[in-house]
Each structure stands twice: as C-alpha cells, then as structure tokens.
C-alpha cells in the first residue's frame, strides 16, 4: 500500500480496476497517511473519514477513478452538508446547500473525498497561514511556507497523503503552491471550469478552478472531468479538440518559445535561483528541438497593472464580505477579518461602481496588448513564483505595507495571466540549495491547454519529476 500511495491517481485507479486493491483499502491507507503526518504539516482542516469509507464501499463499478482518494480545497469546491470556511471563522457553522458542479463530476468519476484543505482567509495571499486554522508547512522543509492559496492541497499531495487535490487560482494560487511543493499545477483558461451552481465567476473572471498533482497525466485527466460549460455560466473557454489525456505523450512539434527570468517591470529584484530555474528549463526545451529565445510581451512591463489588479481584487473582497454576511444572516464586522482582508474590504468599499467599470476596461485593453505577442510565439517561459521560496512568517500579518509589497512581488509572473485569462502551467524543474522546489511556468495562448499538456508531458519524460518529500 505504501508503494501504491506513492503512485499517481491514474495508477491508483488502474490498481483498483485490476483488483489489486479495493476502494476501501486504498482509502484506509490514505486516511492512515493523513493521521500519521498531518499533525506536522497541517494540510487537512476538515476530515470526513467515516463518510469517506462509506463512499468507498459504495463506489460504483466502471467509473474511471473508482475509490481513488482526493482532498478538496476549502475555498470554492463546495460539497453539500460539509463544513466550509474559506480560511475564515466568519463562516463557522454555515452549511453548504448543494455540491458544486465540479464536486459532482468528481464523485461521479468515482473519487472518494477525504476532507477539505487549509487556505488563507478568502484566498487573498500567497502563503497558507490563516489565523483561524494555523499555518500549513511545506513537506520539503517545515520551516517554509507551502505557498497559497492552495497551500493545504499542495502540501497534502507533496507529502503523499493523496495523489491529487483540488485547487483554484485568482492570482497564482495553483501555480505558486505547485512551485513551492514540487508539483504540477495548471491554471486553465478562463471559463474552462464552471463555478456553478452557486456562482458565475470568481474575482471578476480572474479566478479559475483546477488541481495540484504529481504528474501531467493526472492534471490532464482531472481537467477533462471537470471542464465544460454549464447552463447559465457567464462565458465558456474555447472548445478543446479532444480530451487532454490524449495530448499526453503527443509530439508538440517544434515550437517558438520566448523566455524571461527577471521581471521587466523593474520593481521585482533579480533572484538567482529563479534565473537558474528558467535558464535551465530553456536549455532543456532547446535540447528537445524547440526554438527558445529571450523575449517577452512588452505589456509585461506595464507599471499600472499591479494597482489596477489590486483594485479589482479589493472590490471583489468587499463584495465577498457582504455576501458572507447575507449567507450567514448577520453582517460581517470588519474587525472579524484578518488585517489584510480588513484593509482590502475597506478599500473596495471606497471604490465606486464607475471605478470598477473603468478598471475592467483597462484590463480589457491590457489583455489585447498581451495577446498579440502569441501571434509570433507559441509559449512564454517564466518563473512561477516571482521570488525565492520563503519561510513561514515572511508575509507578515500586521505590517500591511510589507505584506502587500511582498505579495505583489510573489505574484508578478502569475497574476498577469489571471487578468488575461490565458492557461499556464507550473512544472517542478529546479530545487534551491536549501532543498525547496522552484517551479517554472509555461504560458500558452487563450484556450491552448492542449499545447501546454503536450509540452509538459514531453518535459516530464525528458526530466522525470521527483517527489522526495513524500512521507
């Protein structure tokens, strides 16, 4: 069982189909792993182990992932009747009335949900250290952050508790924890996965749903399951030519790839570990036959983006706080929030509806300026995280100037593509001298997850991903 838990979800599902292990045995082994190690890691904040065993016993024959354990991020991914906090005590005791469409699809595919994972309050920062549930620790070095906001999910997968966990990404929240925990993390195209039935979009379209996994094929299979338009969704991603799992191992052909290792905006210091990671990945891609040149979209250097993006997120945080009050039947006193979210909600309340429309229009123009670069290039290679991996506490709770400044540097290569809606994937191709992973990011044109999966699987085959933090 220990060896099976070290394999990916695709291999675990095959073992169940072939009768090598029963769904209950697989789920029991994952539960034992969580009970053994989560006291140190603090990734799983809500457990449903008894119900998971019942679900394993009832797992229907013929489903593609029958009996495979999975964890859900406790932000989005609602499951009927289960606790939901989004990293905040403001939601204590609030019940979930219905499964989200993504959760329904995972259950129909045979996955067994073991519980929910830690996340920063409302997912507004890049480290998972909520005052409500405590810090999630990086399995590679427990003094380090696991990243955020999908830090609990990433830590659980990296530590070997489960092979796959759900995630979401509004400014880097799939790619950053994937980078810091040595995982594959694909941020899909805007509109690829539905937020229904409870909502239409997150953060004005910046946020998307996805997974953190150990292998490209698991990421592809997970997205195949949860992708697709649902009636009433505000928009839909361009249709993919075929399932993403069929792109795994498919030759991408010779691509033109631009790369950037130091942020051209000028307010993000050069980080040697990131330069090493990106230039090493560029050399690997060139060795695989691709044309790789130092180039990036001019709009990446725009000095106004950071402020406009922050204003739109603050507006959405203010609206989320209002929604929480309506949901629980009692307005949220801003004193209930962590300092970061209190400040963001206050800022959002000061902005007018006209401010929001003008900011959205600015992003519309920025998106077009960015998109034209992909007329001449197939992919952009860049760091996943704009800074070196950092220890817990590096993003301070009370010093908001430092907190917001460091967060802005960290998301400098990721938030751009939440604004444009383009798909991007973080791959674990470097490790720092301190032994903590560093991911590199590949970005494709709108709707081209198929190309990302092809190239990512080609890279994975050439330089297989290692996961020494599994316990």
Short mmCIF file of C-alpha atoms in Angstrom, two decimals:
data_model
loop_
_atom_site.label_atom_id
_atom_site.label_comp_id
_atom_site.label_asym_id
_atom_site.label_seq_id
_atom_site.Cartn_x
_atom_site.Cartn_y
_atom_site.Cartn_z
CA UNK A 1 0.00 0.00 0.00
CA UNK A 2 2.87 2.37 0.73
CA UNK A 3 4.17 1.94 -2.81
CA UNK A 4 0.68 2.43 -4.26
CA UNK A 5 0.19 5.69 -2.34
CA UNK A 6 3.41 6.94 -3.94
CA UNK A 7 1.93 6.44 -7.41
CA UNK A 8 -0.30 8.93 -9.15
CA UNK A 9 -4.10 8.86 -9.23
CA UNK A 10 -4.14 7.27 -12.68
CA UNK A 11 -2.05 4.33 -11.43
CA UNK A 12 -4.15 4.00 -8.28
CA UNK A 13 -7.33 3.83 -10.36
CA UNK A 14 -5.79 1.13 -12.55
CA UNK A 15 -4.86 -0.90 -9.46
CA UNK A 16 -8.49 -0.79 -8.30
CA UNK A 17 -9.80 -1.80 -11.73
CA UNK A 18 -7.39 -4.73 -11.89
CA UNK A 19 -8.41 -5.94 -8.44
CA UNK A 20 -5.00 -5.36 -6.86
CA UNK A 21 -6.63 -3.29 -4.12
CA UNK A 22 -10.18 -2.45 -3.09
CA UNK A 23 -11.51 1.11 -2.82
CA UNK A 24 -11.81 0.71 0.95
CA UNK A 25 -8.21 -0.49 1.30
CA UNK A 26 -6.94 2.43 -0.75
CA UNK A 27 -9.00 4.95 1.21
CA UNK A 28 -7.97 3.41 4.54
CA UNK A 29 -4.32 3.72 3.55
CA UNK A 30 -4.73 7.40 2.63
CA UNK A 31 -6.55 8.11 5.90
CA UNK A 32 -3.74 6.41 7.85
CA UNK A 33 -1.20 8.55 5.99
CA UNK A 34 -3.06 11.74 6.88
CA UNK A 35 -3.39 10.70 10.52
CA UNK A 36 0.30 9.88 10.65
CA UNK A 37 1.68 13.07 9.12
CA UNK A 38 -0.86 15.88 9.12
CA UNK A 39 -0.13 16.86 12.70
CA UNK A 40 3.18 18.14 11.40
CA UNK A 41 2.02 19.52 8.04
CA UNK A 42 -1.47 20.88 8.92
CA UNK A 43 -2.89 20.48 5.43
CA UNK A 44 -6.30 18.91 6.18
CA UNK A 45 -8.57 21.10 8.32
CA UNK A 46 -11.90 19.25 7.89
CA UNK A 47 -11.94 15.43 7.91
CA UNK A 48 -14.79 13.21 6.73
CA UNK A 49 -13.11 9.86 7.16
CA UNK A 50 -16.10 7.77 8.26
CA UNK A 51 -18.25 9.05 5.41
CA UNK A 52 -15.34 8.55 3.03
CA UNK A 53 -15.16 4.87 3.98
CA UNK A 54 -18.89 4.56 3.34
CA UNK A 55 -18.39 6.26 -0.03
CA UNK A 56 -15.55 3.84 -0.81
CA UNK A 57 -17.77 0.84 -0.09
CA UNK A 58 -20.44 2.28 -2.38
CA UNK A 59 -18.05 3.37 -5.14
CA UNK A 60 -19.75 2.36 -8.41
CA UNK A 61 -18.09 -0.12 -10.74
CA UNK A 62 -16.89 1.17 -14.08
CA UNK A 63 -16.05 4.72 -13.03
CA UNK A 64 -12.63 5.95 -14.18
CA UNK A 65 -11.30 6.82 -10.70
CA UNK A 66 -13.24 4.38 -8.56
CA UNK A 67 -12.03 4.51 -4.98
CA UNK A 68 -9.19 7.00 -5.54
CA UNK A 69 -8.83 9.36 -2.56
CA UNK A 70 -8.96 13.10 -3.16
CA UNK A 71 -9.00 16.24 -0.99
CA UNK A 72 -10.93 19.43 -1.72
CA UNK A 73 -9.58 22.92 -1.19
CA UNK A 74 -11.68 24.72 1.42
CA UNK A 75 -12.25 27.65 -0.90
CA UNK A 76 -14.69 27.03 -3.72
CA UNK A 77 -15.36 23.36 -4.45
CA UNK A 78 -18.49 23.27 -2.22
CA UNK A 79 -19.75 19.88 -1.01
CA UNK A 80 -23.28 19.53 0.30
CA UNK A 81 -23.55 19.12 4.06
CA UNK A 82 -19.83 19.62 4.73
CA UNK A 83 -18.13 22.47 6.64
CA UNK A 84 -16.94 25.42 4.62
CA UNK A 85 -14.72 28.20 5.95
CA UNK A 86 -12.63 29.68 3.13
CA UNK A 87 -9.95 30.16 5.77
CA UNK A 88 -12.20 32.37 7.90
CA UNK A 89 -14.09 32.00 11.17
CA UNK A 90 -16.78 34.27 9.74
CA UNK A 91 -18.22 31.16 8.08
CA UNK A 92 -18.26 28.87 11.13
CA UNK A 93 -21.44 26.83 11.15
CA UNK A 94 -22.58 27.85 7.67
CA UNK A 95 -23.80 24.80 5.75
CA UNK A 96 -23.36 24.03 2.07
CA UNK A 97 -26.75 23.52 0.38
CA UNK A 98 -25.55 21.75 -2.77
CA UNK A 99 -22.49 20.24 -4.43
CA UNK A 100 -20.68 22.44 -6.90
CA UNK A 101 -20.69 21.10 -10.44
CA UNK A 102 -17.00 20.21 -10.16
CA UNK A 103 -17.57 18.20 -6.98
CA UNK A 104 -20.50 16.39 -8.59
CA UNK A 105 -18.31 15.40 -11.53
CA UNK A 106 -15.52 14.16 -9.28
CA UNK A 107 -17.93 12.00 -7.28
CA UNK A 108 -19.48 10.64 -10.48
CA UNK A 109 -15.98 9.71 -11.66
CA UNK A 110 -15.52 7.57 -8.55
CA UNK A 111 -13.22 9.79 -6.47
CA UNK A 112 -13.64 9.46 -2.71
CA UNK A 113 -13.44 12.79 -0.88
CA UNK A 114 -11.49 12.59 2.40
CA UNK A 115 -11.89 16.18 3.58
CA UNK A 116 -11.00 19.79 2.95
CA UNK A 117 -7.62 21.53 2.90
CA UNK A 118 -6.25 24.66 4.51
CA UNK A 119 -6.26 28.02 2.73
CA UNK A 120 -5.55 31.64 3.71
CA UNK A 121 -8.59 33.69 4.62
CA UNK A 122 -10.60 34.20 1.40
CA UNK A 123 -7.52 33.16 -0.61
CA UNK A 124 -6.08 36.66 -0.78
CA UNK A 125 -2.41 35.92 -0.20
CA UNK A 126 0.30 33.54 -1.35
CA UNK A 127 1.01 31.77 1.93
CA UNK A 128 -1.35 29.49 3.84
CA UNK A 129 -1.17 30.84 7.37
CA UNK A 130 -4.75 31.69 8.41
CA UNK A 131 -5.30 32.75 12.00
CA UNK A 132 -8.37 30.51 12.02
CA UNK A 133 -6.53 27.23 11.32
CA UNK A 134 -2.82 27.88 11.67
CA UNK A 135 -0.02 27.54 9.11
CA UNK A 136 0.39 24.77 6.58
CA UNK A 137 4.01 23.65 6.48
CA UNK A 138 6.00 22.70 3.42
CA UNK A 139 6.77 18.93 3.40
CA UNK A 140 10.23 19.65 1.97
CA UNK A 141 11.15 21.82 4.95
CA UNK A 142 8.55 22.54 7.62
CA UNK A 143 10.07 25.96 8.33
CA UNK A 144 8.94 27.00 4.84
CA UNK A 145 5.55 28.03 3.53
CA UNK A 146 3.70 25.64 1.23
CA UNK A 147 2.52 28.63 -0.76
CA UNK A 148 -1.04 29.75 -1.25
CA UNK A 149 -3.81 29.97 -1.57
CA UNK A 150 -4.00 26.26 -2.44
CA UNK A 151 -1.25 25.53 0.08
CA UNK A 152 -3.10 22.86 2.02
CA UNK A 153 -3.89 20.93 -1.15
CA UNK A 154 -0.31 21.20 -2.42
CA UNK A 155 1.24 20.15 0.90
CA UNK A 156 -1.07 17.13 1.14
CA UNK A 157 -0.13 15.92 -2.35
CA UNK A 158 3.57 16.61 -1.87
CA UNK A 159 3.60 14.74 1.44
CA UNK A 160 1.97 11.68 -0.15
CA UNK A 161 -1.38 11.89 1.66
CA UNK A 162 -3.27 11.85 -1.64
CA UNK A 163 -2.15 11.87 -5.26
CA UNK A 164 -4.46 14.68 -6.36
CA UNK A 165 -6.28 17.58 -4.71
CA UNK A 166 -8.46 20.38 -5.99
CA UNK A 167 -7.21 23.95 -6.16
CA UNK A 168 -8.11 27.37 -7.51
CA UNK A 169 -6.15 30.31 -8.85
CA UNK A 170 -7.06 34.01 -8.78
CA UNK A 171 -3.54 35.45 -8.87
CA UNK A 172 -1.24 32.42 -8.80
CA UNK A 173 -2.91 30.19 -6.22
CA UNK A 174 -2.45 26.95 -8.18
CA UNK A 175 0.94 27.68 -9.70
CA UNK A 176 2.64 29.19 -6.64
CA UNK A 177 1.95 26.29 -4.21
CA UNK A 178 2.72 23.84 -7.02
CA UNK A 179 6.05 25.61 -7.43
CA UNK A 180 6.86 25.57 -3.72
CA UNK A 181 5.80 21.95 -3.20
CA UNK A 182 7.34 20.42 -6.34
CA UNK A 183 4.08 19.64 -8.16
CA UNK A 184 2.32 20.10 -11.48
CA UNK A 185 -0.17 22.95 -11.36
CA UNK A 186 -2.16 24.04 -14.42
CA UNK A 187 -4.26 27.20 -14.34
CA UNK A 188 -6.89 26.59 -17.03
CA UNK A 189 -8.28 29.09 -19.49
CA UNK A 190 -10.95 31.39 -18.08
CA UNK A 191 -14.33 29.71 -18.38
CA UNK A 192 -12.92 26.19 -18.72
CA UNK A 193 -14.46 25.02 -15.43
CA UNK A 194 -17.85 26.15 -14.15
CA UNK A 195 -18.29 27.90 -10.81
CA UNK A 196 -21.94 26.84 -10.71
CA UNK A 197 -24.46 26.43 -9.45
CA UNK A 198 -23.59 28.77 -6.59
CA UNK A 199 -21.82 31.49 -8.59
CA UNK A 200 -20.84 32.51 -12.09
CA UNK A 201 -17.25 33.64 -11.69
CA UNK A 202 -14.59 34.48 -9.14
CA UNK A 203 -12.85 37.83 -8.73
CA UNK A 204 -14.44 39.23 -11.87
CA UNK A 205 -13.15 36.38 -14.01
CA UNK A 206 -9.61 36.30 -12.62
CA UNK A 207 -10.15 33.08 -10.64
CA UNK A 208 -10.33 29.59 -12.11
CA UNK A 209 -10.53 26.05 -10.73
CA UNK A 210 -8.03 23.24 -11.20
CA UNK A 211 -5.80 20.70 -9.45
CA UNK A 212 -2.38 20.12 -7.96
CA UNK A 213 -0.89 16.74 -8.87
CA UNK A 214 2.38 14.85 -9.18
CA UNK A 215 2.08 14.05 -12.90
CA UNK A 216 0.96 15.73 -16.09
CA UNK A 217 -1.43 12.90 -16.91
CA UNK A 218 -3.28 13.34 -13.60
CA UNK A 219 -3.65 17.06 -14.25
CA UNK A 220 -4.98 16.35 -17.74
CA UNK A 221 -7.41 13.69 -16.51
CA UNK A 222 -8.71 15.88 -13.70
CA UNK A 223 -9.39 18.80 -16.01
CA UNK A 224 -11.12 16.52 -18.52
CA UNK A 225 -13.55 15.54 -15.78
CA UNK A 226 -14.49 19.00 -14.53
CA UNK A 227 -14.21 21.06 -17.72
CA UNK A 228 -17.19 22.18 -19.70
CA UNK A 229 -19.88 24.80 -19.95
CA UNK A 230 -22.91 24.57 -17.68
CA UNK A 231 -26.20 26.35 -18.48
CA UNK A 232 -26.13 29.88 -17.12
CA UNK A 233 -22.34 30.26 -17.00
CA UNK A 234 -21.37 33.82 -17.99
CA UNK A 235 -18.83 32.63 -20.59
CA UNK A 236 -17.06 29.50 -21.81
CA UNK A 237 -13.49 28.70 -22.82
CA UNK A 238 -12.77 27.76 -26.45
CA UNK A 239 -13.52 24.08 -27.01
CA UNK A 240 -10.56 21.71 -26.88
CA UNK A 241 -10.04 19.49 -29.95
CA UNK A 242 -10.06 16.29 -27.84
CA UNK A 243 -9.62 15.16 -24.22
CA UNK A 244 -6.44 16.44 -22.63
CA UNK A 245 -5.35 12.94 -21.59
CA UNK A 246 -4.95 12.19 -25.30
CA UNK A 247 -2.43 15.04 -25.54
CA UNK A 248 -0.13 13.36 -23.01
CA UNK A 249 2.80 11.95 -24.98
CA UNK A 250 1.75 13.66 -28.21
CA UNK A 251 4.62 15.33 -30.05
CA UNK A 252 4.09 19.12 -29.82
CA UNK A 253 6.25 19.73 -32.87
CA UNK A 254 8.94 22.40 -32.98
CA UNK A 255 7.70 25.43 -31.05
CA UNK A 256 8.87 29.00 -30.76
CA UNK A 257 9.26 29.80 -27.08
CA UNK A 258 10.21 33.11 -25.51
CA UNK A 259 11.64 33.24 -22.01
CA UNK A 260 12.09 35.83 -19.28
CA UNK A 261 13.84 35.26 -15.96
CA UNK A 262 13.93 38.79 -14.49
CA UNK A 263 10.71 40.79 -14.35
CA UNK A 264 10.84 43.68 -16.85
CA UNK A 265 8.65 45.93 -14.65
CA UNK A 266 11.71 46.81 -12.58
CA UNK A 267 10.19 46.57 -9.10
CA UNK A 268 10.94 42.86 -8.59
CA UNK A 269 14.55 42.15 -7.59
CA UNK A 270 16.57 39.67 -9.64
CA UNK A 271 16.62 36.30 -7.87
CA UNK A 272 19.50 33.97 -8.82
CA UNK A 273 17.54 30.80 -8.04
CA UNK A 274 14.79 31.86 -10.44
CA UNK A 275 17.29 32.77 -13.15
CA UNK A 276 18.88 29.36 -12.77
CA UNK A 277 15.49 27.64 -12.91
CA UNK A 278 14.33 29.46 -16.05
CA UNK A 279 17.60 29.25 -17.96
CA UNK A 280 17.85 25.57 -17.12
CA UNK A 281 14.33 24.98 -18.40
CA UNK A 282 15.12 27.00 -21.53
CA UNK A 283 18.15 24.80 -22.21
CA UNK A 284 16.05 21.68 -21.68
CA UNK A 285 13.37 22.88 -24.10
CA UNK A 286 16.02 23.77 -26.66
CA UNK A 287 17.52 20.29 -26.33
CA UNK A 288 14.07 18.91 -27.15
CA UNK A 289 14.17 20.69 -30.51
CA UNK A 290 12.33 23.92 -29.77
CA UNK A 291 13.44 27.41 -30.77
CA UNK A 292 13.99 29.24 -27.48
CA UNK A 293 14.83 32.96 -27.41
CA UNK A 294 14.92 35.64 -24.76
CA UNK A 295 11.70 37.56 -25.38
CA UNK A 296 8.50 38.59 -23.61
CA UNK A 297 5.37 40.68 -24.23
CA UNK A 298 6.04 44.41 -23.89
CA UNK A 299 2.90 44.75 -21.78
CA UNK A 300 4.50 42.59 -19.08
CA UNK A 301 6.44 45.71 -18.04
CA UNK A 302 3.34 47.87 -17.57
CA UNK A 303 3.68 49.86 -14.34
CA UNK A 304 -0.08 50.32 -13.85
CA UNK A 305 -1.08 46.68 -13.88
CA UNK A 306 -0.26 45.95 -10.24
CA UNK A 307 -2.52 48.74 -8.93
CA UNK A 308 -5.43 48.02 -11.29
CA UNK A 309 -5.33 44.32 -10.47
CA UNK A 310 -5.24 45.09 -6.75
CA UNK A 311 -8.21 47.44 -7.00
CA UNK A 312 -10.34 44.83 -8.76
CA UNK A 313 -9.43 42.17 -6.20
CA UNK A 314 -10.21 44.56 -3.33
CA UNK A 315 -13.60 45.32 -4.85
CA UNK A 316 -14.35 41.61 -5.02
CA UNK A 317 -13.19 41.05 -1.44
CA UNK A 318 -15.55 43.78 -0.26
CA UNK A 319 -18.38 42.10 -2.16
CA UNK A 320 -17.42 38.69 -0.74
CA UNK A 321 -17.56 40.05 2.80
CA UNK A 322 -21.03 41.40 2.09
CA UNK A 323 -22.08 38.02 0.66
CA UNK A 324 -20.80 36.19 3.73
CA UNK A 325 -22.97 38.42 5.90
CA UNK A 326 -26.03 37.64 3.82
CA UNK A 327 -25.18 33.94 3.73
CA UNK A 328 -24.88 33.60 7.48
CA UNK A 329 -27.72 36.03 8.23
CA UNK A 330 -25.54 38.51 10.14
CA UNK A 331 -23.40 41.32 8.68
CA UNK A 332 -19.66 40.84 8.98
CA UNK A 333 -17.95 43.27 11.32
CA UNK A 334 -14.63 44.10 9.64
CA UNK A 335 -12.93 43.51 13.00
CA UNK A 336 -13.70 39.79 12.45
CA UNK A 337 -11.30 39.72 9.49
CA UNK A 338 -7.55 39.40 9.36
CA UNK A 339 -5.82 42.78 8.88
CA UNK A 340 -5.06 42.15 5.21
CA UNK A 341 -8.67 41.42 4.30
CA UNK A 342 -9.98 44.21 6.52
CA UNK A 343 -7.84 46.66 4.57
CA UNK A 344 -8.89 45.20 1.22
CA UNK A 345 -12.59 45.29 2.13
CA UNK A 346 -12.27 48.90 3.30
CA UNK A 347 -10.54 49.83 0.03
CA UNK A 348 -13.18 48.05 -2.00
CA UNK A 349 -15.95 49.88 -0.19
CA UNK A 350 -14.34 53.22 -1.02
CA UNK A 351 -14.30 52.46 -4.75
CA UNK A 352 -17.34 53.35 -6.81
CA UNK A 353 -19.13 51.30 -9.44
CA UNK A 354 -17.61 53.67 -12.00
CA UNK A 355 -14.14 52.85 -10.64
CA UNK A 356 -14.83 49.14 -11.13
CA UNK A 357 -16.03 49.60 -14.71
CA UNK A 358 -13.03 51.75 -15.61
CA UNK A 359 -10.63 49.23 -14.07
CA UNK A 360 -12.30 46.43 -16.01
CA UNK A 361 -11.99 48.42 -19.22
CA UNK A 362 -8.29 48.97 -18.53
CA UNK A 363 -7.80 45.22 -18.10
CA UNK A 364 -9.66 44.65 -21.38
CA UNK A 365 -7.12 46.80 -23.20
CA UNK A 366 -4.22 45.21 -21.35
CA UNK A 367 -5.45 41.75 -22.34
CA UNK A 368 -5.39 42.70 -26.02
CA UNK A 369 -1.89 44.18 -25.73
CA UNK A 370 -0.68 40.95 -24.15
CA UNK A 371 -2.45 38.59 -26.57
CA UNK A 372 -0.78 39.83 -29.75
CA UNK A 373 2.61 38.51 -28.57
CA UNK A 374 1.33 34.95 -29.08
CA UNK A 375 0.86 35.70 -32.78
CA UNK A 376 4.64 35.26 -33.08
CA UNK A 377 5.34 32.80 -30.24
CA UNK A 378 3.78 29.56 -29.11
CA UNK A 379 4.74 29.74 -25.43
CA UNK A 380 6.24 32.03 -22.83
CA UNK A 381 8.60 30.54 -20.23
CA UNK A 382 8.87 32.43 -16.92
CA UNK A 383 9.20 31.82 -13.18
CA UNK A 384 6.10 30.55 -11.43
CA UNK A 385 6.91 32.49 -8.28
CA UNK A 386 8.39 35.97 -8.56
CA UNK A 387 10.61 35.47 -5.52
CA UNK A 388 12.64 32.65 -3.99
CA UNK A 389 10.77 30.18 -1.74
CA UNK A 390 10.18 31.77 1.65
CA UNK A 391 9.79 30.71 5.25
CA UNK A 392 6.60 30.88 7.27
CA UNK A 393 6.05 34.36 8.66
CA UNK A 394 7.79 36.12 5.76
CA UNK A 395 4.41 37.59 4.74
CA UNK A 396 3.64 39.49 7.97
CA UNK A 397 0.12 39.58 9.36
CA UNK A 398 0.11 43.12 10.78
CA UNK A 399 2.67 45.07 8.73
CA UNK A 400 0.42 45.64 5.75
CA UNK A 401 2.87 47.68 3.70
CA UNK A 402 5.38 44.85 3.80
CA UNK A 403 2.68 42.20 3.37
CA UNK A 404 1.16 43.73 0.25
CA UNK A 405 4.55 44.62 -1.22
CA UNK A 406 5.96 41.12 -0.83
CA UNK A 407 2.76 39.52 -2.13
CA UNK A 408 2.85 41.75 -5.21
CA UNK A 409 6.42 40.65 -5.97
CA UNK A 410 5.48 37.00 -5.48
CA UNK A 411 2.58 37.12 -7.96
CA UNK A 412 4.35 39.32 -10.51
CA UNK A 413 4.63 36.50 -13.07
CA UNK A 414 1.26 34.83 -12.33
CA UNK A 415 -1.44 37.46 -11.77
CA UNK A 416 -0.83 38.79 -15.30
CA UNK A 417 -2.37 35.63 -16.75
CA UNK A 418 -5.33 35.64 -14.39
CA UNK A 419 -6.11 39.03 -15.90
CA UNK A 420 -5.64 37.84 -19.48
CA UNK A 421 -7.42 34.53 -18.88
CA UNK A 422 -4.69 32.50 -20.59
CA UNK A 423 -3.77 28.99 -19.46
CA UNK A 424 -0.41 28.42 -17.78
CA UNK A 425 1.28 25.51 -16.08
CA UNK A 426 3.93 25.27 -13.36
CA UNK A 427 6.39 22.40 -13.63
CA UNK A 428 8.85 21.25 -10.91
CA UNK A 429 12.19 21.59 -12.65
CA UNK A 430 14.51 23.11 -10.05
CA UNK A 431 15.41 22.81 -6.38
CA UNK A 432 17.14 25.51 -4.34
CA UNK A 433 20.35 24.92 -2.43
CA UNK A 434 18.15 24.79 0.68
CA UNK A 435 16.28 21.82 -0.84
CA UNK A 436 12.97 23.58 -1.57
CA UNK A 437 11.40 23.25 -5.04
CA UNK A 438 11.15 26.06 -7.58
CA UNK A 439 8.71 25.74 -10.47
CA UNK A 440 8.86 27.28 -13.92
CA UNK A 441 5.79 28.44 -15.77
CA UNK A 442 4.77 27.93 -19.38
CA UNK A 443 2.03 30.19 -20.76
CA UNK A 444 0.01 29.49 -23.90
CA UNK A 445 -2.50 31.47 -25.92
CA UNK A 446 -6.14 31.52 -24.87
CA UNK A 447 -7.69 28.05 -24.99
CA UNK A 448 -4.46 26.14 -25.64
CA UNK A 449 -4.27 23.81 -22.65
CA UNK A 450 -3.73 21.07 -25.23
CA UNK A 451 -0.39 22.57 -26.20
CA UNK A 452 0.63 23.00 -22.57
CA UNK A 453 -0.11 19.35 -21.81
CA UNK A 454 1.85 18.18 -24.86
CA UNK A 455 4.94 20.18 -23.94
CA UNK A 456 4.66 19.47 -20.22
CA UNK A 457 4.50 15.72 -20.84
CA UNK A 458 7.46 15.99 -23.21
CA UNK A 459 9.44 17.77 -20.46
CA UNK A 460 8.29 15.24 -17.86
CA UNK A 461 9.51 12.38 -20.00
CA UNK A 462 12.87 14.06 -20.62
CA UNK A 463 13.37 15.02 -16.97
CA UNK A 464 11.04 12.92 -14.78
CA UNK A 465 9.64 14.80 -11.81
CA UNK A 466 10.88 13.59 -8.45
CA UNK A 467 8.93 13.85 -5.18
CA UNK A 468 11.31 13.21 -2.29
CA UNK A 469 9.02 14.91 0.26
CA UNK A 470 6.54 12.01 0.19
CA UNK A 471 6.47 10.50 3.64
#
